[in-house]
């Protein structure tokens, strides 16, 4: 089978390797579609972890079961599955409380070398992945590309569940990448209207199709006055920072209303995660500032259902599909930040 190997910063190679066999309790998935995630891009730019020769990236995968190992009773050849990357330990403080996304030993398919990823013709799902990972059957009639979109949708759905986004809310989304666009979709599905702030003209144009109430170019317009105008001077109910820019977190606290919520959805660069927030505004305005990361495994099933029912419009979110042999181009286009979702099909 052919598989994509990341061997250095921006260096990927398509390698031929023996087709895997299903391990006891596990299975082999014939991958049909695998999305390229922001985190895949980050690692593509950085190269594999130190001391590792190469990794097979990719975790937004969907495909068909072709081989089932002994003792794997819940799946059969021909099953159509979609996966997400998280594999929790099942033993730590958080796992015992069902907070699997906060697991102290969280590992990821397509990131940790012991779990090769989905940018390959075949993907092994071990017994551990089937037990403590995130694997769900796709609804009948769903395309593999739709199945691959479930994973990126999950963290967005979980974020709005925690935020309690509801009817009539005004939600500000900072950043109109594929994830920012998903935030527009999910906030609107919850009955909110959305202001999106994005410095890139290309991305602003792409965001239009998801129906935000207002699109702001923060380099030439005032986001704060747009928010004031739309809320009668009160401020936004919810502000989501869906980009890796510290300044937008500071600004979020300025434009949220009293008792409003600021959600730090995108991580900041590891080298400089510090940020200044007006703590008096938070104090006197009883503003909640909290983080949102990953999701409970059940969210993946909800995402599949919402995509199937077209609440999340897969066709609008996927801008480009590439074959495995075009993997360099796939990463380059995704890295340009001008595309919505890039999906590799095999
Ligand atoms: Zn992802
Ligand atoms: Zn754990």
Tab-separated table of C-alpha atoms and ligand atoms in Angstrom:
chain	number	residue	atom	x	y	z
A	1	UNK	CA	0.000	0.000	0.000
A	2	UNK	CA	1.015	3.612	-0.391
A	3	UNK	CA	1.378	5.896	2.612
A	4	UNK	CA	2.443	9.491	3.170
A	5	UNK	CA	5.491	9.865	5.397
A	6	UNK	CA	6.449	13.126	7.019
A	7	UNK	CA	10.231	12.938	7.370
A	8	UNK	CA	11.263	16.576	7.874
A	9	UNK	CA	9.940	20.140	7.916
A	10	UNK	CA	7.725	20.425	4.808
A	11	UNK	CA	9.102	17.108	3.527
A	12	UNK	CA	6.569	14.419	2.740
A	13	UNK	CA	7.201	11.294	0.688
A	14	UNK	CA	4.814	8.746	-0.730
A	15	UNK	CA	6.163	5.318	0.210
A	16	UNK	CA	5.221	1.825	-0.808
A	17	UNK	CA	4.947	-0.553	2.090
A	18	UNK	CA	3.442	-3.964	2.808
A	19	UNK	CA	-0.306	-3.845	3.369
A	20	UNK	CA	-1.047	-4.231	7.090
A	21	UNK	CA	-2.936	-7.141	8.583
A	22	UNK	CA	-5.603	-6.717	11.204
A	23	UNK	CA	-4.165	-7.163	14.716
A	24	UNK	CA	-6.078	-9.249	17.283
A	25	UNK	CA	-9.063	-7.209	18.449
A	26	UNK	CA	-8.419	-4.584	15.769
A	27	UNK	CA	-9.174	-3.988	12.118
A	28	UNK	CA	-7.867	-2.539	8.862
A	29	UNK	CA	-9.692	0.381	7.302
A	30	UNK	CA	-9.397	1.057	3.582
A	31	UNK	CA	-9.118	4.851	3.801
A	32	UNK	CA	-11.265	6.693	1.259
A	33	UNK	CA	-10.937	10.269	2.474
A	34	UNK	CA	-8.728	12.072	4.984
A	35	UNK	CA	-8.840	15.793	5.709
A	36	UNK	CA	-5.794	17.939	6.398
A	37	UNK	CA	-6.156	19.631	9.755
A	38	UNK	CA	-4.574	22.787	11.137
A	39	UNK	CA	-2.580	20.546	13.469
A	40	UNK	CA	-1.368	18.414	10.527
A	41	UNK	CA	-0.189	21.646	8.932
A	42	UNK	CA	1.646	22.721	12.061
A	43	UNK	CA	3.506	19.414	12.173
A	44	UNK	CA	4.134	19.506	8.424
A	45	UNK	CA	5.928	22.802	8.981
A	46	UNK	CA	7.849	21.439	11.991
A	47	UNK	CA	8.642	17.903	10.822
A	48	UNK	CA	8.271	14.699	12.862
A	49	UNK	CA	8.952	14.666	16.621
A	50	UNK	CA	12.599	14.469	17.666
A	51	UNK	CA	14.136	11.038	17.412
A	52	UNK	CA	11.416	9.785	15.056
A	53	UNK	CA	12.403	9.052	11.457
A	54	UNK	CA	8.967	9.581	9.991
A	55	UNK	CA	5.265	9.528	10.806
A	56	UNK	CA	2.150	8.920	8.750
A	57	UNK	CA	0.007	12.006	9.471
A	58	UNK	CA	-3.749	12.466	9.173
A	59	UNK	CA	-6.624	11.833	11.560
A	60	UNK	CA	-9.768	13.111	9.822
A	61	UNK	CA	-10.296	9.782	8.105
A	62	UNK	CA	-13.224	7.829	6.731
A	63	UNK	CA	-13.197	4.499	4.970
A	64	UNK	CA	-14.416	0.929	4.739
A	65	UNK	CA	-13.387	-2.025	6.916
A	66	UNK	CA	-11.530	-4.626	4.832
A	67	UNK	CA	-10.015	-6.928	7.441
A	68	UNK	CA	-11.054	-7.754	10.980
A	69	UNK	CA	-8.727	-9.324	13.558
A	70	UNK	CA	-9.571	-12.218	15.822
A	71	UNK	CA	-11.764	-11.146	18.709
A	72	UNK	CA	-12.941	-7.931	17.053
A	73	UNK	CA	-16.651	-8.521	17.423
A	74	UNK	CA	-18.173	-5.073	17.011
A	75	UNK	CA	-17.087	-4.553	13.424
A	76	UNK	CA	-17.230	-6.504	10.166
A	77	UNK	CA	-15.749	-6.182	6.704
A	78	UNK	CA	-17.794	-3.693	4.709
A	79	UNK	CA	-18.578	-1.407	7.677
A	80	UNK	CA	-18.189	2.271	6.830
A	81	UNK	CA	-16.370	4.110	9.609
A	82	UNK	CA	-15.228	7.634	10.408
A	83	UNK	CA	-12.558	8.296	13.004
A	84	UNK	CA	-11.194	11.058	15.202
A	85	UNK	CA	-7.675	11.090	16.666
A	86	UNK	CA	-8.021	11.070	20.460
A	87	UNK	CA	-7.065	7.901	22.309
A	88	UNK	CA	-7.536	8.269	26.077
A	89	UNK	CA	-5.945	6.109	28.774
A	90	UNK	CA	-9.070	5.134	30.698
A	91	UNK	CA	-7.210	5.196	34.019
A	92	UNK	CA	-6.338	8.771	34.987
A	93	UNK	CA	-8.249	11.229	37.208
A	94	UNK	CA	-10.069	12.765	34.215
A	95	UNK	CA	-10.865	9.529	32.396
A	96	UNK	CA	-12.441	8.141	35.582
A	97	UNK	CA	-14.753	11.157	35.516
A	98	UNK	CA	-15.596	10.774	31.831
A	99	UNK	CA	-13.631	13.898	30.845
A	100	UNK	CA	-11.760	11.993	28.159
A	101	UNK	CA	-10.561	15.043	26.215
A	102	UNK	CA	-8.670	16.145	29.323
A	103	UNK	CA	-6.934	12.763	29.792
A	104	UNK	CA	-3.427	13.157	31.221
A	105	UNK	CA	-2.081	10.548	28.811
A	106	UNK	CA	-4.032	11.608	25.736
A	107	UNK	CA	-2.455	10.334	22.519
A	108	UNK	CA	-3.525	10.863	18.929
A	109	UNK	CA	-3.851	8.792	15.779
A	110	UNK	CA	-1.650	10.349	13.100
A	111	UNK	CA	0.521	12.155	15.635
A	112	UNK	CA	2.002	9.600	18.009
A	113	UNK	CA	4.183	7.192	16.017
A	114	UNK	CA	2.510	4.132	17.616
A	115	UNK	CA	-0.728	5.163	15.867
A	116	UNK	CA	0.054	5.715	12.147
A	117	UNK	CA	-2.427	8.119	10.563
A	118	UNK	CA	-4.970	8.192	7.780
A	119	UNK	CA	-2.944	9.695	4.937
A	120	UNK	CA	-2.427	6.196	3.599
A	121	UNK	CA	-4.363	3.648	1.607
A	122	UNK	CA	-4.851	1.498	4.694
A	123	UNK	CA	-5.188	2.418	8.337
A	124	UNK	CA	-4.872	-0.027	11.228
A	125	UNK	CA	-7.216	0.578	14.145
A	126	UNK	CA	-5.861	-1.420	17.061
A	127	UNK	CA	-7.975	-2.851	19.858
A	128	UNK	CA	-6.883	0.096	22.027
A	129	UNK	CA	-8.056	2.612	19.416
A	130	UNK	CA	-11.387	0.794	19.023
A	131	UNK	CA	-11.844	0.776	22.810
A	132	UNK	CA	-10.429	4.134	23.967
A	133	UNK	CA	-10.350	6.021	20.698
A	134	UNK	CA	-13.099	7.642	18.648
A	135	UNK	CA	-14.532	5.456	15.899
A	136	UNK	CA	-18.121	5.599	14.665
A	137	UNK	CA	-20.201	4.090	11.892
A	138	UNK	CA	-21.165	6.543	9.185
A	139	UNK	CA	-24.906	7.077	8.626
A	140	UNK	CA	-26.265	5.295	5.573
A	141	UNK	CA	-25.774	7.176	2.308
A	142	UNK	CA	-23.066	9.467	3.656
A	143	UNK	CA	-20.062	10.149	1.439
A	144	UNK	CA	-16.541	9.520	2.713
A	145	UNK	CA	-15.679	13.201	2.358
A	146	UNK	CA	-18.654	14.029	4.582
A	147	UNK	CA	-17.451	11.374	7.017
A	148	UNK	CA	-14.000	12.952	7.142
A	149	UNK	CA	-15.549	16.301	8.084
A	150	UNK	CA	-17.045	14.962	11.297
A	151	UNK	CA	-13.784	15.309	13.208
A	152	UNK	CA	-13.102	19.002	12.562
A	153	UNK	CA	-16.762	19.718	13.351
A	154	UNK	CA	-16.577	18.075	16.784
A	155	UNK	CA	-14.499	20.601	18.692
A	156	UNK	CA	-16.655	23.413	17.315
A	157	UNK	CA	-19.852	21.666	18.433
A	158	UNK	CA	-18.375	20.996	21.871
A	159	UNK	CA	-17.328	24.649	22.172
A	160	UNK	CA	-20.852	25.923	21.524
A	161	UNK	CA	-22.315	23.349	23.866
A	162	UNK	CA	-20.079	24.665	26.657
A	163	UNK	CA	-20.747	28.276	25.702
A	164	UNK	CA	-24.491	27.653	25.702
A	165	UNK	CA	-24.861	29.512	22.399
A	166	UNK	CA	-28.565	30.160	21.983
A	167	UNK	CA	-31.417	31.963	20.262
A	168	UNK	CA	-30.736	35.634	19.590
A	169	UNK	CA	-27.141	35.612	20.806
A	170	UNK	CA	-24.611	37.776	19.036
A	171	UNK	CA	-21.444	35.724	18.596
A	172	UNK	CA	-18.133	37.161	17.442
A	173	UNK	CA	-15.734	34.748	15.768
A	174	UNK	CA	-12.105	35.818	15.416
A	175	UNK	CA	-10.602	34.105	12.391
A	176	UNK	CA	-12.319	32.743	9.258
A	177	UNK	CA	-10.285	29.640	8.537
A	178	UNK	CA	-12.122	26.345	8.006
A	179	UNK	CA	-12.733	26.192	11.767
A	180	UNK	CA	-13.922	29.802	11.966
A	181	UNK	CA	-16.392	29.024	9.175
A	182	UNK	CA	-17.626	25.985	11.101
A	183	UNK	CA	-18.170	28.305	14.070
A	184	UNK	CA	-20.417	30.473	11.899
A	185	UNK	CA	-22.418	27.415	10.832
A	186	UNK	CA	-22.836	25.988	14.333
A	187	UNK	CA	-23.575	29.335	16.008
A	188	UNK	CA	-26.244	30.059	13.397
A	189	UNK	CA	-27.715	26.566	13.772
A	190	UNK	CA	-28.101	27.414	17.474
A	191	UNK	CA	-30.048	30.550	16.592
A	192	UNK	CA	-27.270	33.104	17.004
A	193	UNK	CA	-26.144	35.819	14.596
A	194	UNK	CA	-22.439	36.016	13.869
A	195	UNK	CA	-19.882	38.750	13.340
A	196	UNK	CA	-16.696	37.381	11.842
A	197	UNK	CA	-13.356	39.177	11.994
A	198	UNK	CA	-10.661	38.160	9.513
A	199	UNK	CA	-7.698	40.088	8.078
A	200	UNK	CA	-7.368	37.990	4.895
A	201	UNK	CA	-9.523	39.214	1.994
A	202	UNK	CA	-9.641	35.728	0.457
A	203	UNK	CA	-10.902	34.211	3.669
A	204	UNK	CA	-13.438	36.979	4.186
A	205	UNK	CA	-14.804	36.240	0.731
A	206	UNK	CA	-15.036	32.490	1.492
A	207	UNK	CA	-16.756	33.165	4.816
A	208	UNK	CA	-19.632	34.948	3.025
A	209	UNK	CA	-21.162	31.678	1.910
A	210	UNK	CA	-21.876	30.667	5.514
A	211	UNK	CA	-24.140	33.639	6.128
A	212	UNK	CA	-22.553	35.693	8.914
A	213	UNK	CA	-24.448	38.878	9.784
A	214	UNK	CA	-21.296	40.984	9.415
A	215	UNK	CA	-17.759	40.464	8.144
A	216	UNK	CA	-15.086	42.772	9.523
A	217	UNK	CA	-11.573	43.444	8.261
A	218	UNK	CA	-9.794	44.234	11.541
A	219	UNK	CA	-6.911	45.898	9.701
A	220	UNK	CA	-9.144	48.677	8.341
A	221	UNK	CA	-12.385	48.616	10.362
A	222	UNK	CA	-13.203	48.704	14.059
A	223	UNK	CA	-14.566	45.385	15.274
A	224	UNK	CA	-15.567	47.074	18.537
A	225	UNK	CA	-17.812	49.614	16.819
A	226	UNK	CA	-19.372	46.912	14.627
A	227	UNK	CA	-20.204	44.957	17.796
A	228	UNK	CA	-21.589	48.082	19.510
A	229	UNK	CA	-23.756	48.831	16.503
A	230	UNK	CA	-25.195	45.328	16.348
A	231	UNK	CA	-25.870	45.074	20.078
A	232	UNK	CA	-27.168	48.551	20.872
A	233	UNK	CA	-23.912	49.338	22.642
A	234	UNK	CA	-24.158	46.362	25.023
A	235	UNK	CA	-21.423	44.090	23.650
A	236	UNK	CA	-21.293	40.560	22.266
A	237	UNK	CA	-22.831	37.670	24.185
A	238	UNK	CA	-20.045	35.315	23.173
A	239	UNK	CA	-16.614	35.907	21.630
A	240	UNK	CA	-14.679	32.959	20.205
A	241	UNK	CA	-10.968	33.291	19.513
A	242	UNK	CA	-10.458	30.737	16.747
A	243	UNK	CA	-6.989	31.846	15.704
A	244	UNK	CA	-3.502	31.733	17.217
A	245	UNK	CA	-3.240	35.500	17.794
A	246	UNK	CA	-2.794	36.790	21.385
A	247	UNK	CA	-4.040	40.280	20.515
A	248	UNK	CA	-7.495	38.930	19.621
A	249	UNK	CA	-7.839	37.426	23.114
A	250	UNK	CA	-7.152	40.849	24.635
A	251	UNK	CA	-9.670	42.412	22.270
A	252	UNK	CA	-12.269	39.737	23.010
A	253	UNK	CA	-12.462	40.897	26.636
A	254	UNK	CA	-13.010	44.480	25.391
A	255	UNK	CA	-15.979	43.667	23.154
A	256	UNK	CA	-17.875	41.076	25.196
A	257	UNK	CA	-20.835	42.233	27.308
A	258	UNK	CA	-21.097	41.927	31.082
A	259	UNK	CA	-21.752	38.303	32.035
A	260	UNK	CA	-20.680	37.395	28.497
A	261	UNK	CA	-18.301	34.596	27.579
A	262	UNK	CA	-14.882	34.646	25.958
A	263	UNK	CA	-13.741	31.283	24.673
A	264	UNK	CA	-10.083	30.643	23.939
A	265	UNK	CA	-10.532	28.094	21.186
A	266	UNK	CA	-7.257	28.381	19.271
A	267	UNK	CA	-3.959	27.707	21.043
A	268	UNK	CA	-1.213	30.337	20.966
A	269	UNK	CA	2.319	29.567	19.709
A	270	UNK	CA	4.082	27.346	22.284
A	271	UNK	CA	7.035	29.738	22.549
A	272	UNK	CA	4.852	32.638	23.672
A	273	UNK	CA	1.534	31.719	25.273
A	274	UNK	CA	1.310	34.810	27.532
A	275	UNK	CA	-1.413	37.380	26.992
A	276	UNK	CA	-2.666	40.537	28.748
A	277	UNK	CA	-6.367	40.762	29.603
A	278	UNK	CA	-8.185	43.641	31.323
A	279	UNK	CA	-8.906	41.837	34.573
A	280	UNK	CA	-11.033	44.652	35.949
A	281	UNK	CA	-13.410	44.286	33.051
A	282	UNK	CA	-13.564	40.574	33.789
A	283	UNK	CA	-14.087	41.240	37.504
A	284	UNK	CA	-16.650	44.039	37.435
A	285	UNK	CA	-18.424	42.691	34.379
A	286	UNK	CA	-18.512	39.102	35.678
A	287	UNK	CA	-17.114	37.983	32.344
A	288	UNK	CA	-16.289	34.317	31.913
A	289	UNK	CA	-13.070	33.527	30.064
A	290	UNK	CA	-12.489	29.850	29.405
A	291	UNK	CA	-10.680	27.405	27.172
A	292	UNK	CA	-12.172	24.833	24.833
A	293	UNK	CA	-10.163	21.875	23.626
A	294	UNK	CA	-11.206	18.713	21.814
A	295	UNK	CA	-14.454	16.990	22.835
A	296	UNK	CA	-16.145	14.004	24.366
A	297	UNK	CA	-16.205	10.970	22.000
A	298	UNK	CA	-20.010	11.121	21.688
A	299	UNK	CA	-19.643	14.493	19.952
A	300	UNK	CA	-18.234	12.651	16.921
A	301	UNK	CA	-21.501	10.750	16.527
A	302	UNK	CA	-23.464	14.008	16.786
A	303	UNK	CA	-21.244	15.590	14.140
A	304	UNK	CA	-21.857	12.697	11.740
A	305	UNK	CA	-25.597	13.100	12.262
A	306	UNK	CA	-25.519	16.889	11.742
A	307	UNK	CA	-23.491	16.522	8.542
A	308	UNK	CA	-25.844	13.820	7.316
A	309	UNK	CA	-28.838	16.089	7.935
A	310	UNK	CA	-27.014	18.925	6.125
A	311	UNK	CA	-27.099	21.165	9.194
A	312	UNK	CA	-23.354	21.283	8.604
A	313	UNK	CA	-22.953	21.797	4.833
A	314	UNK	CA	-20.030	19.575	3.818
A	315	UNK	CA	-20.205	20.715	0.199
A	316	UNK	CA	-19.600	24.337	1.180
A	317	UNK	CA	-16.736	23.490	3.523
A	318	UNK	CA	-14.576	21.365	1.250
A	319	UNK	CA	-12.750	23.512	-1.251
A	320	UNK	CA	-10.220	21.073	-2.690
A	321	UNK	CA	-9.686	17.349	-2.977
A	322	UNK	CA	-6.355	15.785	-3.930
A	323	UNK	CA	-5.111	12.268	-4.581
A	324	UNK	CA	-2.373	10.723	-2.422
A	325	UNK	CA	0.151	11.329	-5.206
A	326	UNK	CA	-0.605	15.071	-5.001
A	327	UNK	CA	0.178	15.237	-1.284
A	328	UNK	CA	2.786	18.008	-1.620
A	329	UNK	CA	0.268	20.207	-3.369
A	330	UNK	CA	-2.416	19.311	-0.862
A	331	UNK	CA	-0.248	20.536	2.022
A	332	UNK	CA	0.879	23.624	0.129
A	333	UNK	CA	-2.662	24.662	-0.765
A	334	UNK	CA	-3.850	24.009	2.783
A	335	UNK	CA	-0.907	26.037	4.162
A	336	UNK	CA	-1.700	29.018	1.947
A	337	UNK	CA	-4.770	29.521	4.086
A	338	UNK	CA	-6.828	30.459	1.073
A	339	UNK	CA	-8.729	27.238	0.886
A	340	UNK	CA	-11.437	25.953	3.128
A	341	UNK	CA	-11.052	22.290	3.969
A	342	UNK	CA	-8.505	20.298	1.957
A	343	UNK	CA	-9.317	16.584	1.752
A	344	UNK	CA	-7.133	13.801	0.354
A	345	UNK	CA	-8.992	10.970	-1.322
A	346	UNK	CA	-7.512	7.546	-2.012
B	1	LIG	ZN1	-8.441	17.685	12.864
B	2	LIG	ZN1	-6.769	9.314	31.006
